[in-house]
Coordinates of C-alpha atoms and ligand atoms in Angstrom, one line a residue:
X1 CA 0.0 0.0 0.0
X2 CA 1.3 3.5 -0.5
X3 CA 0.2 6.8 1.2
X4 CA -2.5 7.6 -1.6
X5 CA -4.2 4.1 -0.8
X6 CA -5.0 4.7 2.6
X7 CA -6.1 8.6 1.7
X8 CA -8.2 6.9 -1.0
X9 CA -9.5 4.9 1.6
X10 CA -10.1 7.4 4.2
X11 CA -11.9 9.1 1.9
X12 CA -14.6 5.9 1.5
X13 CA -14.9 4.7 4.8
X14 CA -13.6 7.5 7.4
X15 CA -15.6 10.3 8.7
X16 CA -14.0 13.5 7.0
X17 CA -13.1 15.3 10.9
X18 CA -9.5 16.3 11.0
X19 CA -7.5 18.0 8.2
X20 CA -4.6 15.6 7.6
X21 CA -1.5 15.6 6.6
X22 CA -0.3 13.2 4.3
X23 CA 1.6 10.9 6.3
X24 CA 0.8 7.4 7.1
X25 CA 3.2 6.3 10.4
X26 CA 4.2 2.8 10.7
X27 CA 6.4 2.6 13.1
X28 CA 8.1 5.0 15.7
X29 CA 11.2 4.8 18.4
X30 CA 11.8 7.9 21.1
X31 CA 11.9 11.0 18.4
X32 CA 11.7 8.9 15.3
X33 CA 9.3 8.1 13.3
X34 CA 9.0 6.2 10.3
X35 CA 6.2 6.3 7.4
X36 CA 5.0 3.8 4.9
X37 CA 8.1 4.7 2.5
X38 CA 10.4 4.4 4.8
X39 CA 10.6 8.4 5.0
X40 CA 12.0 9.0 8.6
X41 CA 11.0 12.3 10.4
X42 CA 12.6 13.6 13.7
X43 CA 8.9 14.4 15.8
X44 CA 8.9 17.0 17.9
X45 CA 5.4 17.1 18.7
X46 CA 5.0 13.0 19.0
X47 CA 1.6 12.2 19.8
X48 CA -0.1 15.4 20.2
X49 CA 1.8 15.3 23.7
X50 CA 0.7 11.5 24.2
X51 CA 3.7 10.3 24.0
X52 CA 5.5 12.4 26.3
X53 CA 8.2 10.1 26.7
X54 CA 8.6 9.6 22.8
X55 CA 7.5 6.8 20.9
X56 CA 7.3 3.3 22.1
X57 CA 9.2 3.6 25.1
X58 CA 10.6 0.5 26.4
X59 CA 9.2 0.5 30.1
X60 CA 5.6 1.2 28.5
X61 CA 5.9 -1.1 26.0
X62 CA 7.0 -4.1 28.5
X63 CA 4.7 -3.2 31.3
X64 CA 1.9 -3.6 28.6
X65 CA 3.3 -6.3 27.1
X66 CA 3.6 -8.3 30.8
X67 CA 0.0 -7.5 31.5
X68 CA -1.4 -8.2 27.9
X69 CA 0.3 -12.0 29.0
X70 CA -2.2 -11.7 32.0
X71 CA -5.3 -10.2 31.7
X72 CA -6.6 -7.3 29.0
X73 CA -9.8 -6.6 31.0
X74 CA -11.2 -6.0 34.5
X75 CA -14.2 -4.2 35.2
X76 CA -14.7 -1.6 37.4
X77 CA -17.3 -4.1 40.5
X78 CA -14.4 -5.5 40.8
X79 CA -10.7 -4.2 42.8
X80 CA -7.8 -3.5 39.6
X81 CA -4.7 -4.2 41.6
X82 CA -2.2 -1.8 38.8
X83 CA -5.1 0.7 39.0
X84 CA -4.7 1.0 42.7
X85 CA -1.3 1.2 42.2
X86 CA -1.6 4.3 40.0
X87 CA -3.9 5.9 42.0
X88 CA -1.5 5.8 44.6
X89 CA 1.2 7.1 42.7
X90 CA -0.5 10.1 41.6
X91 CA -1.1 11.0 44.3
X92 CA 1.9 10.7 46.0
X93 CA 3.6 12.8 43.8
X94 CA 0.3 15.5 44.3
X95 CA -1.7 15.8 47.3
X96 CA -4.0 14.2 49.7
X97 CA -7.0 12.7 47.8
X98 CA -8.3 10.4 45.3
X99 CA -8.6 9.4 41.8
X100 CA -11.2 8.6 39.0
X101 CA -10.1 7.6 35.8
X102 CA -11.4 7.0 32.3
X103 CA -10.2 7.2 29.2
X104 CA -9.6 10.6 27.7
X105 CA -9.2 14.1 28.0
X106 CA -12.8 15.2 27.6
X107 CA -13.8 12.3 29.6
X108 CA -12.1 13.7 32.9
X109 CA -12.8 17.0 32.1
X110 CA -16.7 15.4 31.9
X111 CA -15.7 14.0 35.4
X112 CA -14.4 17.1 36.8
X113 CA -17.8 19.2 35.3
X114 CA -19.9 16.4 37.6
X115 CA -17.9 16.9 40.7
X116 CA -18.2 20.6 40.6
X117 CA -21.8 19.9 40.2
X118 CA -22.4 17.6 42.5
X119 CA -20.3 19.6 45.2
X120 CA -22.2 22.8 44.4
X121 CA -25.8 20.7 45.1
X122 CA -28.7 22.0 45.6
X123 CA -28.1 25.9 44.4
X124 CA -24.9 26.1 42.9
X125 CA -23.8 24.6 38.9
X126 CA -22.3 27.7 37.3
X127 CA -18.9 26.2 36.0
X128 CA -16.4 29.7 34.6
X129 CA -13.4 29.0 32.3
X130 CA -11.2 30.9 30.3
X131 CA -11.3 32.5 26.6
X132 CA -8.9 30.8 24.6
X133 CA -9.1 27.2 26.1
X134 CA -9.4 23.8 25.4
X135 CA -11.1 20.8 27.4
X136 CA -12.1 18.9 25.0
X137 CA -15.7 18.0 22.3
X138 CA -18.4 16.3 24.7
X139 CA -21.1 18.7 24.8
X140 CA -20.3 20.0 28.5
X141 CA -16.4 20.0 27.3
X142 CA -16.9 21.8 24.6
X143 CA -19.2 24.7 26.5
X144 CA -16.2 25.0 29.1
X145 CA -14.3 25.5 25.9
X146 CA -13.9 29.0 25.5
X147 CA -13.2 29.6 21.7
X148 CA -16.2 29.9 19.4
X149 CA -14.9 28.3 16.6
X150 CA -15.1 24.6 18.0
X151 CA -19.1 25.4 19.4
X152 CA -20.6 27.0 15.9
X153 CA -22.7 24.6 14.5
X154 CA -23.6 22.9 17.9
X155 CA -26.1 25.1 19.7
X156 CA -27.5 25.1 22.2
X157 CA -24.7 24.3 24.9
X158 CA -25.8 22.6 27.7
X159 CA -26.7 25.4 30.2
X160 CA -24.2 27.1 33.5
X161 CA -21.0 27.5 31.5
X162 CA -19.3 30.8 30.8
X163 CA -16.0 32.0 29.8
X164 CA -13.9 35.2 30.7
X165 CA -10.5 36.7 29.3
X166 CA -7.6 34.5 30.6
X167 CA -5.5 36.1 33.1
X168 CA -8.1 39.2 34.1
X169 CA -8.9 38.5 37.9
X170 CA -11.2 41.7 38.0
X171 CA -13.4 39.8 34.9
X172 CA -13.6 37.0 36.9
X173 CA -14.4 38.7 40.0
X174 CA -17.5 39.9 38.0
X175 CA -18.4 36.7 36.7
X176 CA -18.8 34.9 39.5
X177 CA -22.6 34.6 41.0
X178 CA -23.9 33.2 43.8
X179 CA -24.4 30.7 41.2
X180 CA -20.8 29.7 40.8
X181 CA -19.1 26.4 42.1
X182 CA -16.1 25.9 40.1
X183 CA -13.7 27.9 37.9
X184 CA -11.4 25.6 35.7
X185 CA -7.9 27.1 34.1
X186 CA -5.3 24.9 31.9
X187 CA -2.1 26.9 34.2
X188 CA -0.8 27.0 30.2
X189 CA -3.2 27.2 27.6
X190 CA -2.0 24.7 25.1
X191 CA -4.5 25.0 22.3
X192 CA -5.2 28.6 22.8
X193 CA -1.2 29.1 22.2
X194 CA 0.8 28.5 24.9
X195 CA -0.1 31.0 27.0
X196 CA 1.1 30.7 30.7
X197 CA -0.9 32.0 33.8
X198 CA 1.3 34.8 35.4
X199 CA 1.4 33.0 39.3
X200 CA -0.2 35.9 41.1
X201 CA -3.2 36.1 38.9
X202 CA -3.2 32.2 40.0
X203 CA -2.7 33.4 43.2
X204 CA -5.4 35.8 43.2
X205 CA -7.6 33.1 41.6
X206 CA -7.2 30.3 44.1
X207 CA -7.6 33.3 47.1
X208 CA -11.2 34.5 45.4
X209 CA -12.4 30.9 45.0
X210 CA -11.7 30.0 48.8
X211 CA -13.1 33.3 50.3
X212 CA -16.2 32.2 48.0
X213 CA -16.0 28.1 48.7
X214 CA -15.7 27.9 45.2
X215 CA -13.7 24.6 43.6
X216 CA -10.5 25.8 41.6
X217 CA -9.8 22.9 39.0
X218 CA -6.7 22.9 36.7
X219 CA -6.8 21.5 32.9
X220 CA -3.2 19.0 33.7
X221 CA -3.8 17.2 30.2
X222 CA -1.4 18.8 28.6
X223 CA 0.6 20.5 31.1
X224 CA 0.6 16.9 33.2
X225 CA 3.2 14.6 33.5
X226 CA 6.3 16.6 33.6
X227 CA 5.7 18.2 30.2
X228 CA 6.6 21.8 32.0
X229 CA 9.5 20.3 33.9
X230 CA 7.4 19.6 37.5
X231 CA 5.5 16.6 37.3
X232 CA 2.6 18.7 37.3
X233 CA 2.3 22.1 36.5
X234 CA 0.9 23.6 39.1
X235 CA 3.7 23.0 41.4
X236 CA 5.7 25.8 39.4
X237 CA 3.0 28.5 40.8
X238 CA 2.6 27.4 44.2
X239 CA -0.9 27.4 43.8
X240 CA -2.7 24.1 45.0
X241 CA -5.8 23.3 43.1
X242 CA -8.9 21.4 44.8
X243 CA -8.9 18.9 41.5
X244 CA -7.2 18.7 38.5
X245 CA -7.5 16.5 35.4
X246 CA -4.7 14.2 33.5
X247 CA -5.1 12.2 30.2
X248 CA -2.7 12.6 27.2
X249 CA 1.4 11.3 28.5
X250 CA -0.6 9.6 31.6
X251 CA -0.4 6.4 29.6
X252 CA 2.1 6.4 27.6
X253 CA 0.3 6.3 24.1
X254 CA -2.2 4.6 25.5
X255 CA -5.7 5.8 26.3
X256 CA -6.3 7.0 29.7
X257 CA -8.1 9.7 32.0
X258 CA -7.9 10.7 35.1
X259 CA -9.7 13.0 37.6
X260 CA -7.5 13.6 40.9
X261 CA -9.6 15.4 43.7
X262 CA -8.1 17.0 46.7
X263 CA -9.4 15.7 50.4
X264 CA -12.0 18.6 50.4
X265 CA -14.0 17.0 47.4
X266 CA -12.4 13.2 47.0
X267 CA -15.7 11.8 48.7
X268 CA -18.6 13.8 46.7
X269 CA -18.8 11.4 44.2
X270 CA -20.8 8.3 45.8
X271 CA -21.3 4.7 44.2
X272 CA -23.4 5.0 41.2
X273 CA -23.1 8.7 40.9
X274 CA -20.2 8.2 37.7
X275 CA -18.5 5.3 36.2
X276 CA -16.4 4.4 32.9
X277 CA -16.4 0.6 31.9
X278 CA -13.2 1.0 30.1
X279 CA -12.1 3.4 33.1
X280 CA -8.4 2.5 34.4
X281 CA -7.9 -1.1 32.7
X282 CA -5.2 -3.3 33.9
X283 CA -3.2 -2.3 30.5
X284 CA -4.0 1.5 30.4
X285 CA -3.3 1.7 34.4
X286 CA -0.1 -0.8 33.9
X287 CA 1.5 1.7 31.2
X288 CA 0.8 4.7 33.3
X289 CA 2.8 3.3 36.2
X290 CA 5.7 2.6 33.2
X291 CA 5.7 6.4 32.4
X292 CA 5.8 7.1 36.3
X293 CA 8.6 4.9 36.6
X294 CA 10.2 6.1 33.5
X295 CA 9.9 9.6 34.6
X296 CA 11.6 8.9 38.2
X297 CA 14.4 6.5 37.4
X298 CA 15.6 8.5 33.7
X299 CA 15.3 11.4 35.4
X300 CA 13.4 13.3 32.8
X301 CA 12.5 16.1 34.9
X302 CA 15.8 17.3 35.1
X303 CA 16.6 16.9 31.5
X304 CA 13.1 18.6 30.7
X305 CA 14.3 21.3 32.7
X306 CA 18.1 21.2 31.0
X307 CA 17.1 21.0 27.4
X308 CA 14.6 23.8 27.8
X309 CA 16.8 25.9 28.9
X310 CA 19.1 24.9 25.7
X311 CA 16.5 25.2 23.7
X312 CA 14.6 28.4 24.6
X313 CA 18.3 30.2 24.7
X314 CA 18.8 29.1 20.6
X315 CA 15.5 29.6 20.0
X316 CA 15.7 33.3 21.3
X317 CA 19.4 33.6 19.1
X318 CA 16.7 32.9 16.0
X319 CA 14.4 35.4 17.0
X320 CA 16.9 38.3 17.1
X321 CA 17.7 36.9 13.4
X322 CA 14.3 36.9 12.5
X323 CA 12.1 39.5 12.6
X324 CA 8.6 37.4 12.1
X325 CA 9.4 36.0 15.5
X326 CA 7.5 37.5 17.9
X327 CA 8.0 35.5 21.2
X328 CA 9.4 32.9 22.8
X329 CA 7.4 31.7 25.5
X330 CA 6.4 28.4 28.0
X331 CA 7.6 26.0 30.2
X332 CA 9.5 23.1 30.4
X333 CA 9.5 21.4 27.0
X334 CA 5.8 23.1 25.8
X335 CA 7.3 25.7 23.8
X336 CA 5.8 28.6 21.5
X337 CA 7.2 30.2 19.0
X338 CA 5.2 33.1 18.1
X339 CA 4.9 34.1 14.3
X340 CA 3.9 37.4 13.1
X341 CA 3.4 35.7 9.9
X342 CA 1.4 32.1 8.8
X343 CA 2.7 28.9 10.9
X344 CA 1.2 26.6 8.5
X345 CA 3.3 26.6 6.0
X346 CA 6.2 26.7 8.4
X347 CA 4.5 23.5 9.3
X348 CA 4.5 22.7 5.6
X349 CA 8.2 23.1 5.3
X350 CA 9.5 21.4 8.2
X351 CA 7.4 18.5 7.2
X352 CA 8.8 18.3 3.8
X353 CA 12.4 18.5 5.6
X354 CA 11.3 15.6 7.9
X355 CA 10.3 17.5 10.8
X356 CA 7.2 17.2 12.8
X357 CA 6.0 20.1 14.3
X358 CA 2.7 21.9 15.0
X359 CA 1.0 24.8 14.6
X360 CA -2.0 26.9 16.7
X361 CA -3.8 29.8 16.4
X362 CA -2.9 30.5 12.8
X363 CA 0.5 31.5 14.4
X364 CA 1.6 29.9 17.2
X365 CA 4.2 27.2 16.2
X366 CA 3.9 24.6 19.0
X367 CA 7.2 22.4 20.0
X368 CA 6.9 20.0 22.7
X369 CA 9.7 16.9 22.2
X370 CA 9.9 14.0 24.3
X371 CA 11.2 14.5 28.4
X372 CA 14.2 12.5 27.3
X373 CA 14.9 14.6 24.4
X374 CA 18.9 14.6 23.6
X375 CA 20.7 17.6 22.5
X376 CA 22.1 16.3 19.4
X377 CA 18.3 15.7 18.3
X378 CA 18.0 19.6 19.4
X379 CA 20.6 20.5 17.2
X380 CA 18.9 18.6 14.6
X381 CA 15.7 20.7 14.8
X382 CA 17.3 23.7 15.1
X383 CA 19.0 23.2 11.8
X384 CA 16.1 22.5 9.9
X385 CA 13.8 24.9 11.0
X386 CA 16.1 27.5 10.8
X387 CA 16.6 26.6 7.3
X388 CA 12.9 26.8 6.7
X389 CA 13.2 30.4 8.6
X390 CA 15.6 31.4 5.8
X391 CA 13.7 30.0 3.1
X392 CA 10.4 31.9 4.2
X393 CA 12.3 35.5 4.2
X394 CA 13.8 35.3 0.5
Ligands
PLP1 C1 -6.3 17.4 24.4 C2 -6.9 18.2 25.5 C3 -8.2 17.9 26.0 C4 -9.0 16.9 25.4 O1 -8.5 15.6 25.5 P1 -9.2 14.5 24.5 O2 -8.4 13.2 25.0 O3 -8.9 14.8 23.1 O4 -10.6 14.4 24.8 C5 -8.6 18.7 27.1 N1 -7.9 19.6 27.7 C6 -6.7 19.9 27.2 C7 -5.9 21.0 27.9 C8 -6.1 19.3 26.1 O5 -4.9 19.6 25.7

């Protein structure tokens, strides 16, 4: 088969939802990834950040492998011994509380929206987000979701969402009703273009929402997982949330959710108030322990943390080259280069280099490598996208 046969074939049989690019993956190791030709491209973007640890890595791939070997399925009236196990670990490497998992992004986020509600019984269900973000396309993800573009077509929402400007405390101040019983805030807005929360305005978020017993609830599924350099982001700010929500890296490349609640609001959901059959399977809960592991004993924090610093500094050497570079901003290994100019067909030209890279908001090219990323693979990048950089100006 070649890359035009499985087009031709999407085309038949596969709902028409994403624009694609032309690239049919086959097989992928760390930052490599190889198509149906044999064309190898260096993926700084792997997964959509699902596979934050790069591509097949070996500790996910055995611990799935090992459990495949014992059982695949377990539902959830019964006690998951590896799902235990990650609940513990996620929260020891958090806070005091508990976890709910599923089995995607907009699944926990669906999660969190019922445990605000359900916390806020009888009077309160307002839920406020942010302009610009992303939780995900369920119906109640997708009214938390505050860019218009994704909810056109869809009307009505469901009812008690409402979004205000990211990073304004006085909007939110004037948003919130007696109504109100949970305001939910990716710390960096991934989607919306890397955007990170300045920590007082997080500060001055999580002092408004206690002064008003109302649940502050941080968007993790992107930020999660060490991405930012902390195992989760919110331990940059100093700024404790009461819940937050993981999916994305938490497996490894394989699907998973997760909604971890604080000790104030671990117990308001009761048996038979939520439930996921496919929720935190031996093999999805297995490969999440791998990437905890992974993360610990490789320490990828620290080399998220080292190689950002690398790579922001050279990234910030382009932009005084540059002119249509705008900023450099983010944490850890989520990175944004902003264009004053079209990122597609950046995008475009990277890709026909054999560089995998993405790009949001029309303008925003998005970076975000594997933890373990080396600095020869760096170099690498940096060669070919300042190439492109050049090409673009003449
Ligand atoms: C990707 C993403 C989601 C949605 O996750 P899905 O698994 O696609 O449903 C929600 N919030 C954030 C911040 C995301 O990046």
């Amino acid at each position: 088969m070649k890359t035009e046969d499985v087009i031709e074939l999407y085309d038949k049989y596969v709902m028409q939802t994403y624009a694609r690019i032309p690239l049919v993956p086959v097989k992928a190791k760390g930052m490599k990834l190889k198509d149906l030709h044999q064309r190898e491209f260096l993926d700084f973007f792997p997964g959509w950040a699902v596979s934050g640890l790069g591509h097949c890595h070996p500790k996910v791939v055995s611990a799935v492998r090992n459990q495949l070997k014992k059982i695949i399925h377990i539902p959830n009236n019964y006690y998951i011994l590896q799902q235990a196990k990650l609940a513990k670990e996620i929260i020891d490497n958090s806070f005091e509380g508990k976890v709910f998992f599923c089995n995607s992004g907009a699944e926990a986020v669906e999660s969190a929206v019922k445990l605000a509600r359900a916390f806020g019984r009888p009077n309160r269900f307002e839920i406020i987000s942010m302009e610009k973000s992303f939780h995900g396309r369920t119906l109640a993800a997708l009214a938390l979701t505050g860019q218009k573009k994704y909810q056109e077509g869809f009307e009505p929402m469901p009812e008690g969402f409402k979004s205000v400007e990211f990073a304004n405390i006085e909007a939110l101040k004037s948003a919130i009703t007696s109504k109100t019983c949970a305001v939910i805030i990716e710390p960096i807005q991934g989607e919306g273009g890397i955007n990170v929360a300045p920590k007082e305005y997080l500060e001055a978020v999580r002092k408004l929402c206690d002064g008003k017993n109302i649940l502050l609830i941080f968007d993790e599924i992107q930020t999660g997982m060490g991405r930012t350099g902390k195992i989760f982001c919110y331990q940059h700010f100093g700024v404790v949330p009461d819940a937050f929500v993981l999916a994305k890296s938490l497996g490894g490349g394989i699907p998973i959710g997760a909604l971890v609640a604080g000790k104030k609001v671990c117990d308001v959901l009761k048996p038979g108030m939520h439930a996921s059959t496919f929720g935190g399977s031996p093999i999805a809960c297995s490969a999440g322990l791998a990437v905890f592991k992974a993360i610990r004993e490789e320490n990828l924090l620290q080399n998220a943390a080292e190689k950002s610093r690398y790579l922001a500094g050279k990234l910030n050497q382009l932009k005084q080259k540059y002119n249509f570079i705008k900023e450099i901003r983010g944490l850890g290994l989520m990175i944004g280069i902003e264009l004053s100019i079209e990122g597609k067909k950046i995008v475009d030209l990277c890709f026909e280099r054999g560089l995998l890279i993405n790009c949001t908001q029309g303008n925003i090219l998005r970076i975000m490598p594997a933890l373990g990323v080396k600095k020869k693979e760096i170099d690498k990048m940096l060669a070919i996208i300042e190439k492109v950089f050049s090409d673009v100006i003449k």
